[in-house]
PDB file of C-alpha atoms in Angstrom:
ATOM      1  CA  UNK A   6      -0.150   0.559   0.168  1.00 62.00           C
ATOM      2  CA  UNK A   7       1.283   3.619  -1.016  1.00 78.00           C
ATOM      3  CA  UNK A   8       0.194   4.668   2.475  1.00 91.00           C
ATOM      4  CA  UNK A   9      -1.388   8.073   3.134  1.00 95.00           C
ATOM      5  CA  UNK A  10      -0.437  10.524   0.030  1.00 96.00           C
ATOM      6  CA  UNK A  11      -1.436  14.621   0.596  1.00 97.00           C
ATOM      7  CA  UNK A  12      -0.348  17.233  -1.657  1.00 96.00           C
ATOM      8  CA  UNK A  13       1.552  19.724  -2.659  1.00 97.00           C
ATOM      9  CA  UNK A  14       3.968  18.468   0.164  1.00 95.00           C
ATOM     10  CA  UNK A  15       4.614  22.497   0.513  1.00 96.00           C
ATOM     11  CA  UNK A  16       2.780  25.200   0.145  1.00 97.00           C
ATOM     12  CA  UNK A  17       3.975  29.663  -0.446  1.00 97.00           C
ATOM     13  CA  UNK A  18       1.667  31.477   0.062  1.00 97.00           C
ATOM     14  CA  UNK A  19       1.089  35.440   1.114  1.00 96.00           C
ATOM     15  CA  UNK A  20      -1.381  36.288   3.317  1.00 97.00           C
ATOM     16  CA  UNK A  21      -4.967  36.787   2.054  1.00 96.00           C
ATOM     17  CA  UNK A  22      -5.453  34.093  -0.109  1.00 97.00           C
ATOM     18  CA  UNK A  23      -7.234  30.340  -0.165  1.00 97.00           C
ATOM     19  CA  UNK A  24      -5.488  27.512   0.540  1.00 98.00           C
ATOM     20  CA  UNK A  25      -6.684  23.902  -0.397  1.00 98.00           C
ATOM     21  CA  UNK A  26      -4.363  20.600   0.989  1.00 98.00           C
ATOM     22  CA  UNK A  27      -5.337  17.304  -0.369  1.00 98.00           C
ATOM     23  CA  UNK A  28      -5.793  13.784   1.448  1.00 98.00           C
ATOM     24  CA  UNK A  29      -6.219  10.417   0.057  1.00 97.00           C
ATOM     25  CA  UNK A  30      -6.589   7.908   2.639  1.00 96.00           C
ATOM     26  CA  UNK A  31      -5.427   4.475   2.730  1.00 94.00           C
ATOM     27  CA  UNK A  32      -7.557   2.079   0.717  1.00 93.00           C
ATOM     28  CA  UNK A  33      -9.945   0.625   2.877  1.00 91.00           C
ATOM     29  CA  UNK A  34      -9.941   2.527   6.280  1.00 92.00           C
ATOM     30  CA  UNK A  35     -13.124   4.805   7.113  1.00 90.00           C
ATOM     31  CA  UNK A  36     -11.459   6.993   9.492  1.00 92.00           C
ATOM     32  CA  UNK A  37      -9.524  10.314   8.109  1.00 94.00           C
ATOM     33  CA  UNK A  38      -7.841  13.216  10.519  1.00 95.00           C
ATOM     34  CA  UNK A  39      -6.492  16.511  10.253  1.00 96.00           C
ATOM     35  CA  UNK A  40      -3.939  17.892  12.083  1.00 95.00           C
ATOM     36  CA  UNK A  41      -1.750  20.447  12.766  1.00 95.00           C
ATOM     37  CA  UNK A  42       1.575  20.473  14.088  1.00 92.00           C
ATOM     38  CA  UNK A  43       3.283  24.112  15.426  1.00 90.00           C
ATOM     39  CA  UNK A  44       5.907  24.858  17.925  1.00 84.00           C
ATOM     40  CA  UNK A  45       4.200  26.677  19.701  1.00 84.00           C
ATOM     41  CA  UNK A  46       0.550  24.396  20.490  1.00 84.00           C
ATOM     42  CA  UNK A  47       2.574  20.955  19.122  1.00 84.00           C
ATOM     43  CA  UNK A  48       0.657  18.631  17.655  1.00 87.00           C
ATOM     44  CA  UNK A  49      -3.241  19.486  17.037  1.00 88.00           C
ATOM     45  CA  UNK A  50      -6.611  17.509  16.644  1.00 91.00           C
ATOM     46  CA  UNK A  51      -8.438  20.030  13.650  1.00 94.00           C
ATOM     47  CA  UNK A  52     -11.249  17.819  12.347  1.00 94.00           C
ATOM     48  CA  UNK A  53     -11.975  13.169  11.736  1.00 93.00           C
ATOM     49  CA  UNK A  54     -14.674  12.036   9.839  1.00 94.00           C
ATOM     50  CA  UNK A  55     -15.553   8.355   9.828  1.00 91.00           C
ATOM     51  CA  UNK A  56     -17.225   6.940   6.476  1.00 92.00           C
ATOM     52  CA  UNK A  57     -16.280  10.466   4.649  1.00 94.00           C
ATOM     53  CA  UNK A  58     -19.109  11.996   7.851  1.00 95.00           C
ATOM     54  CA  UNK A  59     -17.051  15.001  10.168  1.00 94.00           C
ATOM     55  CA  UNK A  60     -17.313  13.127  13.582  1.00 91.00           C
ATOM     56  CA  UNK A  61     -15.158  16.446  15.809  1.00 89.00           C
ATOM     57  CA  UNK A  62     -14.800  19.195  14.182  1.00 91.00           C
ATOM     58  CA  UNK A  63     -14.191  20.680  18.046  1.00 88.00           C
ATOM     59  CA  UNK A  64     -10.661  21.527  16.381  1.00 89.00           C
ATOM     60  CA  UNK A  65     -11.050  23.463  14.116  1.00 93.00           C
ATOM     61  CA  UNK A  66      -9.595  27.094  15.091  1.00 87.00           C
ATOM     62  CA  UNK A  67     -11.716  29.798  13.228  1.00 85.00           C
ATOM     63  CA  UNK A  68     -14.545  29.813  10.373  1.00 91.00           C
ATOM     64  CA  UNK A  69     -11.831  30.367   8.213  1.00 95.00           C
ATOM     65  CA  UNK A  70     -11.081  26.635   7.647  1.00 97.00           C
ATOM     66  CA  UNK A  71     -13.371  24.173   6.288  1.00 97.00           C
ATOM     67  CA  UNK A  72     -12.869  20.548   5.377  1.00 97.00           C
ATOM     68  CA  UNK A  73     -14.411  18.102   3.467  1.00 97.00           C
ATOM     69  CA  UNK A  74     -14.562  14.713   2.570  1.00 97.00           C
ATOM     70  CA  UNK A  75     -16.331  13.953  -1.027  1.00 97.00           C
ATOM     71  CA  UNK A  76     -15.868  10.403  -0.709  1.00 95.00           C
ATOM     72  CA  UNK A  77     -13.549   7.574   0.920  1.00 94.00           C
ATOM     73  CA  UNK A  78     -10.871   8.112  -1.236  1.00 95.00           C
ATOM     74  CA  UNK A  79     -10.524  12.082  -0.976  1.00 96.00           C
ATOM     75  CA  UNK A  80     -10.095  14.840   1.785  1.00 98.00           C
ATOM     76  CA  UNK A  81      -9.803  18.507   1.358  1.00 98.00           C
ATOM     77  CA  UNK A  82      -9.115  21.542   3.969  1.00 98.00           C
ATOM     78  CA  UNK A  83      -9.236  24.436   3.160  1.00 98.00           C
ATOM     79  CA  UNK A  84      -7.554  28.161   4.590  1.00 97.00           C
ATOM     80  CA  UNK A  85      -9.972  30.903   3.376  1.00 96.00           C
ATOM     81  CA  UNK A  86      -8.299  33.604   4.008  1.00 96.00           C
ATOM     82  CA  UNK A  87      -5.106  31.876   4.875  1.00 96.00           C
ATOM     83  CA  UNK A  88      -2.557  34.468   7.767  1.00 96.00           C
ATOM     84  CA  UNK A  89       0.872  34.061   8.524  1.00 96.00           C
ATOM     85  CA  UNK A  90      -0.519  32.458  11.947  1.00 95.00           C
ATOM     86  CA  UNK A  91      -1.609  28.759   9.741  1.00 96.00           C
ATOM     87  CA  UNK A  92       1.701  28.776   9.029  1.00 97.00           C
ATOM     88  CA  UNK A  93       2.695  24.686  10.682  1.00 96.00           C
ATOM     89  CA  UNK A  94       2.703  21.835   8.832  1.00 94.00           C
ATOM     90  CA  UNK A  95      -0.358  19.970   8.584  1.00 97.00           C
ATOM     91  CA  UNK A  96      -1.052  16.333   8.401  1.00 95.00           C
ATOM     92  CA  UNK A  97      -3.095  13.375   7.437  1.00 96.00           C
ATOM     93  CA  UNK A  98      -4.208  10.297   9.473  1.00 95.00           C
ATOM     94  CA  UNK A  99      -6.252   7.191   8.738  1.00 93.00           C
ATOM     95  CA  UNK A 100      -7.263   3.870  10.414  1.00 90.00           C
ATOM     96  CA  UNK A 101      -9.930   1.619   9.789  1.00 85.00           C
ATOM     97  CA  UNK A 102     -11.495   0.526  13.172  1.00 74.00           C
ATOM     98  CA  UNK A 103     -11.241  -4.288  13.259  1.00 66.00           C
ATOM     99  CA  UNK A 104     -11.747  -4.638  16.231  1.00 58.00           C
ATOM    100  CA  UNK A 105     -11.272  -1.912  18.808  1.00 57.00           C
ATOM    101  CA  UNK A 106      -8.009  -2.543  18.138  1.00 61.00           C
ATOM    102  CA  UNK A 107      -7.694   0.991  15.666  1.00 75.00           C
ATOM    103  CA  UNK A 108      -4.279   2.548  15.104  1.00 84.00           C
ATOM    104  CA  UNK A 109      -3.561   5.713  13.013  1.00 89.00           C
ATOM    105  CA  UNK A 110      -1.342   6.223   9.929  1.00 91.00           C
ATOM    106  CA  UNK A 111      -0.101   9.684   9.323  1.00 93.00           C
ATOM    107  CA  UNK A 112       0.761  10.421   5.987  1.00 95.00           C
ATOM    108  CA  UNK A 113       3.795  12.964   4.265  1.00 93.00           C
ATOM    109  CA  UNK A 114       2.179  16.164   6.133  1.00 94.00           C
ATOM    110  CA  UNK A 115       2.564  19.548   4.126  1.00 96.00           C
ATOM    111  CA  UNK A 116       3.599  22.751   4.668  1.00 95.00           C
ATOM    112  CA  UNK A 117       3.278  25.426   4.572  1.00 97.00           C
ATOM    113  CA  UNK A 118       4.389  29.264   5.127  1.00 97.00           C
ATOM    114  CA  UNK A 119       1.703  31.867   4.538  1.00 97.00           C
ATOM    115  CA  UNK A 120       3.794  35.314   4.498  1.00 96.00           C
TER     116      UNK A 120
ATOM    117  CA  UNK B   8     -11.343  13.347  30.021  1.00 69.00           C
ATOM    118  CA  UNK B   9      -8.514  11.726  28.381  1.00 73.00           C
ATOM    119  CA  UNK B  10      -4.824  13.092  28.909  1.00 84.00           C
ATOM    120  CA  UNK B  11      -1.858  12.184  28.004  1.00 91.00           C
ATOM    121  CA  UNK B  12       1.099  13.605  30.535  1.00 92.00           C
ATOM    122  CA  UNK B  13       5.949  13.059  29.069  1.00 93.00           C
ATOM    123  CA  UNK B  14       7.395  14.923  31.605  1.00 86.00           C
ATOM    124  CA  UNK B  15      10.885  14.433  29.911  1.00 88.00           C
ATOM    125  CA  UNK B  16      10.510  17.435  27.027  1.00 91.00           C
ATOM    126  CA  UNK B  17      14.258  17.497  26.168  1.00 95.00           C
ATOM    127  CA  UNK B  18      16.393  14.428  26.724  1.00 97.00           C
ATOM    128  CA  UNK B  19      19.669  14.643  25.580  1.00 97.00           C
ATOM    129  CA  UNK B  20      22.037  11.738  26.158  1.00 97.00           C
ATOM    130  CA  UNK B  21      24.967   9.629  24.286  1.00 97.00           C
ATOM    131  CA  UNK B  22      25.253   6.606  22.057  1.00 96.00           C
ATOM    132  CA  UNK B  23      25.521   3.993  23.421  1.00 96.00           C
ATOM    133  CA  UNK B  24      22.724   4.796  26.465  1.00 97.00           C
ATOM    134  CA  UNK B  25      19.984   3.367  27.881  1.00 97.00           C
ATOM    135  CA  UNK B  26      16.770   5.126  27.230  1.00 97.00           C
ATOM    136  CA  UNK B  27      13.296   5.613  29.205  1.00 97.00           C
ATOM    137  CA  UNK B  28      10.741   8.404  28.033  1.00 97.00           C
ATOM    138  CA  UNK B  29       8.057   8.715  30.702  1.00 96.00           C
ATOM    139  CA  UNK B  30       4.254   8.832  29.395  1.00 96.00           C
ATOM    140  CA  UNK B  31       1.238   8.262  32.296  1.00 96.00           C
ATOM    141  CA  UNK B  32      -2.394   8.717  31.119  1.00 93.00           C
ATOM    142  CA  UNK B  33      -5.604   9.884  33.221  1.00 89.00           C
ATOM    143  CA  UNK B  34      -8.467   7.503  31.581  1.00 81.00           C
ATOM    144  CA  UNK B  35     -10.389   4.470  34.296  1.00 75.00           C
ATOM    145  CA  UNK B  36     -11.623   2.167  31.864  1.00 79.00           C
ATOM    146  CA  UNK B  37      -9.114   0.059  29.096  1.00 82.00           C
ATOM    147  CA  UNK B  38      -6.698   1.446  26.586  1.00 85.00           C
ATOM    148  CA  UNK B  39      -4.859   1.417  23.451  1.00 89.00           C
ATOM    149  CA  UNK B  40      -1.585   3.004  24.084  1.00 92.00           C
ATOM    150  CA  UNK B  41       1.197   3.978  21.718  1.00 94.00           C
ATOM    151  CA  UNK B  42       3.485   5.438  21.288  1.00 96.00           C
ATOM    152  CA  UNK B  43       5.082   7.335  17.441  1.00 96.00           C
ATOM    153  CA  UNK B  44       8.194   8.697  16.185  1.00 96.00           C
ATOM    154  CA  UNK B  45       9.116  12.143  14.767  1.00 94.00           C
ATOM    155  CA  UNK B  46      12.595  11.641  13.013  1.00 94.00           C
ATOM    156  CA  UNK B  47      13.668  15.523  12.190  1.00 91.00           C
ATOM    157  CA  UNK B  48      10.892  16.627   9.126  1.00 86.00           C
ATOM    158  CA  UNK B  49       9.184  13.611   8.457  1.00 88.00           C
ATOM    159  CA  UNK B  50       6.208  12.516   9.236  1.00 88.00           C
ATOM    160  CA  UNK B  51       4.659  10.404  12.518  1.00 92.00           C
ATOM    161  CA  UNK B  52       5.538   6.651  12.423  1.00 93.00           C
ATOM    162  CA  UNK B  53       4.734   4.311  14.469  1.00 93.00           C
ATOM    163  CA  UNK B  54       7.019   3.009  16.462  1.00 95.00           C
ATOM    164  CA  UNK B  55       4.836   0.074  18.887  1.00 95.00           C
ATOM    165  CA  UNK B  56       1.695  -0.443  20.627  1.00 93.00           C
ATOM    166  CA  UNK B  57      -1.043  -1.436  22.814  1.00 93.00           C
ATOM    167  CA  UNK B  58      -4.169  -2.903  22.482  1.00 89.00           C
ATOM    168  CA  UNK B  59      -3.981  -6.218  25.292  1.00 88.00           C
ATOM    169  CA  UNK B  60      -2.776  -8.600  26.323  1.00 91.00           C
ATOM    170  CA  UNK B  61       1.627  -8.893  27.017  1.00 94.00           C
ATOM    171  CA  UNK B  62       2.124  -4.659  29.002  1.00 94.00           C
ATOM    172  CA  UNK B  63       5.501  -6.145  27.789  1.00 96.00           C
ATOM    173  CA  UNK B  64       5.525  -4.804  23.999  1.00 96.00           C
ATOM    174  CA  UNK B  65       8.301  -4.886  21.093  1.00 95.00           C
ATOM    175  CA  UNK B  66       8.231  -2.282  18.667  1.00 93.00           C
ATOM    176  CA  UNK B  67      10.795  -1.213  15.803  1.00 92.00           C
ATOM    177  CA  UNK B  68      14.105  -0.377  16.106  1.00 93.00           C
ATOM    178  CA  UNK B  69      15.030  -2.477  19.329  1.00 95.00           C
ATOM    179  CA  UNK B  70      12.091  -0.053  21.049  1.00 97.00           C
ATOM    180  CA  UNK B  71       9.883  -1.338  23.946  1.00 97.00           C
ATOM    181  CA  UNK B  72       7.646  -0.133  26.088  1.00 97.00           C
ATOM    182  CA  UNK B  73       5.998  -1.621  29.580  1.00 96.00           C
ATOM    183  CA  UNK B  74       2.549  -1.009  31.038  1.00 95.00           C
ATOM    184  CA  UNK B  75       1.624  -0.651  34.297  1.00 95.00           C
ATOM    185  CA  UNK B  76      -2.179  -0.469  34.463  1.00 91.00           C
ATOM    186  CA  UNK B  77      -1.793   0.262  38.555  1.00 92.00           C
ATOM    187  CA  UNK B  78       0.878   3.499  37.256  1.00 94.00           C
ATOM    188  CA  UNK B  79      -1.394   4.747  34.392  1.00 94.00           C
ATOM    189  CA  UNK B  80       1.933   4.688  32.353  1.00 95.00           C
ATOM    190  CA  UNK B  81       3.449   3.201  28.782  1.00 97.00           C
ATOM    191  CA  UNK B  82       6.659   4.287  29.349  1.00 97.00           C
ATOM    192  CA  UNK B  83       9.067   4.234  26.169  1.00 97.00           C
ATOM    193  CA  UNK B  84      12.613   1.969  26.462  1.00 97.00           C
ATOM    194  CA  UNK B  85      15.617   1.102  24.854  1.00 97.00           C
ATOM    195  CA  UNK B  86      19.075  -0.519  26.524  1.00 97.00           C
ATOM    196  CA  UNK B  87      20.782   1.037  24.376  1.00 97.00           C
ATOM    197  CA  UNK B  88      20.721   4.417  21.831  1.00 97.00           C
ATOM    198  CA  UNK B  89      21.904   4.980  18.588  1.00 97.00           C
ATOM    199  CA  UNK B  90      22.912   8.763  16.916  1.00 96.00           C
ATOM    200  CA  UNK B  91      20.179   7.987  14.355  1.00 96.00           C
ATOM    201  CA  UNK B  92      17.403   7.495  17.213  1.00 97.00           C
ATOM    202  CA  UNK B  93      17.119  11.607  17.959  1.00 97.00           C
ATOM    203  CA  UNK B  94      13.561  12.388  16.740  1.00 97.00           C
ATOM    204  CA  UNK B  95      10.649  13.140  18.943  1.00 96.00           C
ATOM    205  CA  UNK B  96       8.696  10.714  20.513  1.00 97.00           C
ATOM    206  CA  UNK B  97       5.383  11.077  21.277  1.00 95.00           C
ATOM    207  CA  UNK B  98       2.688   8.579  23.973  1.00 95.00           C
ATOM    208  CA  UNK B  99      -0.580   8.485  22.831  1.00 93.00           C
ATOM    209  CA  UNK B 100      -4.137   7.002  24.357  1.00 90.00           C
ATOM    210  CA  UNK B 101      -7.500   5.728  23.668  1.00 83.00           C
ATOM    211  CA  UNK B 102      -9.899   4.468  24.304  1.00 69.00           C
ATOM    212  CA  UNK B 103     -11.550   0.805  22.691  1.00 60.00           C
ATOM    213  CA  UNK B 104     -14.804   1.788  21.285  1.00 57.00           C
ATOM    214  CA  UNK B 105     -15.372   5.462  22.309  1.00 58.00           C
ATOM    215  CA  UNK B 106     -14.319   8.413  20.573  1.00 60.00           C
ATOM    216  CA  UNK B 107     -12.271   7.035  17.790  1.00 68.00           C
ATOM    217  CA  UNK B 108     -10.106  10.142  19.089  1.00 79.00           C
ATOM    218  CA  UNK B 109      -6.058  10.199  20.075  1.00 85.00           C
ATOM    219  CA  UNK B 110      -5.039  12.892  22.624  1.00 86.00           C
ATOM    220  CA  UNK B 111      -1.692  13.232  21.633  1.00 89.00           C
ATOM    221  CA  UNK B 112       0.969  14.143  24.797  1.00 91.00           C
ATOM    222  CA  UNK B 113       3.854  16.409  23.834  1.00 90.00           C
ATOM    223  CA  UNK B 114       6.553  15.331  22.862  1.00 93.00           C
ATOM    224  CA  UNK B 115       9.998  14.634  24.371  1.00 95.00           C
ATOM    225  CA  UNK B 116      12.637  15.527  21.940  1.00 96.00           C
ATOM    226  CA  UNK B 117      15.562  12.775  21.804  1.00 97.00           C
ATOM    227  CA  UNK B 118      18.925  13.724  20.632  1.00 97.00           C
ATOM    228  CA  UNK B 119      21.067  11.368  21.087  1.00 97.00           C
ATOM    229  CA  UNK B 120      25.226  12.621  21.051  1.00 95.00           C
ATOM    230  CA  UNK B 121      28.305  10.481  19.131  1.00 90.00           C
TER     231      UNK B 121
END
């Protein structure tokens, strides 16, 4: 399996621009998670989906952030408009709950820099 | 609410030294426990996990962890570290059958000097 795939790997944009991050989970996994990692705040869960349905978005920082999962093999995290404080590494992870033994597998991350 | 504490924020060791990183969690029920490793500039990779059974879990690269239920702990150990073990280590917990969220600790940065 190719693992969790994220694109782009790096993104540099200017404040006010729209940013779209993409994630392809591991085939057969029915959970998808979006995390943000910064030096100041560490690893934060933003939102997660089960069977394409958002379950908990309490970690989404503001209305500028939105996430969708139109099908089982694709999810997007959008920031509009972007701000310099959104600069971080954004990770996507996926998992499958089998007998309660769920393990999350992480993608390589998207390193976002907002100027 | 569940929480995870990693008391060692930064650990510096010489090669061949023994390693033990602390992890304590707060949750009264059955838990699944994980250690992830993040090498510089890379993503999180699963090091080892505990779901049930033998409380001493062996992972990749010579790491092991011991689940001590009475102490709510899941400490990570390695008898002899290498320079290549320089990384950040995250402990995480979730409750089987409950919320699907992984609760992560704040991480421990390990630096190993040759």
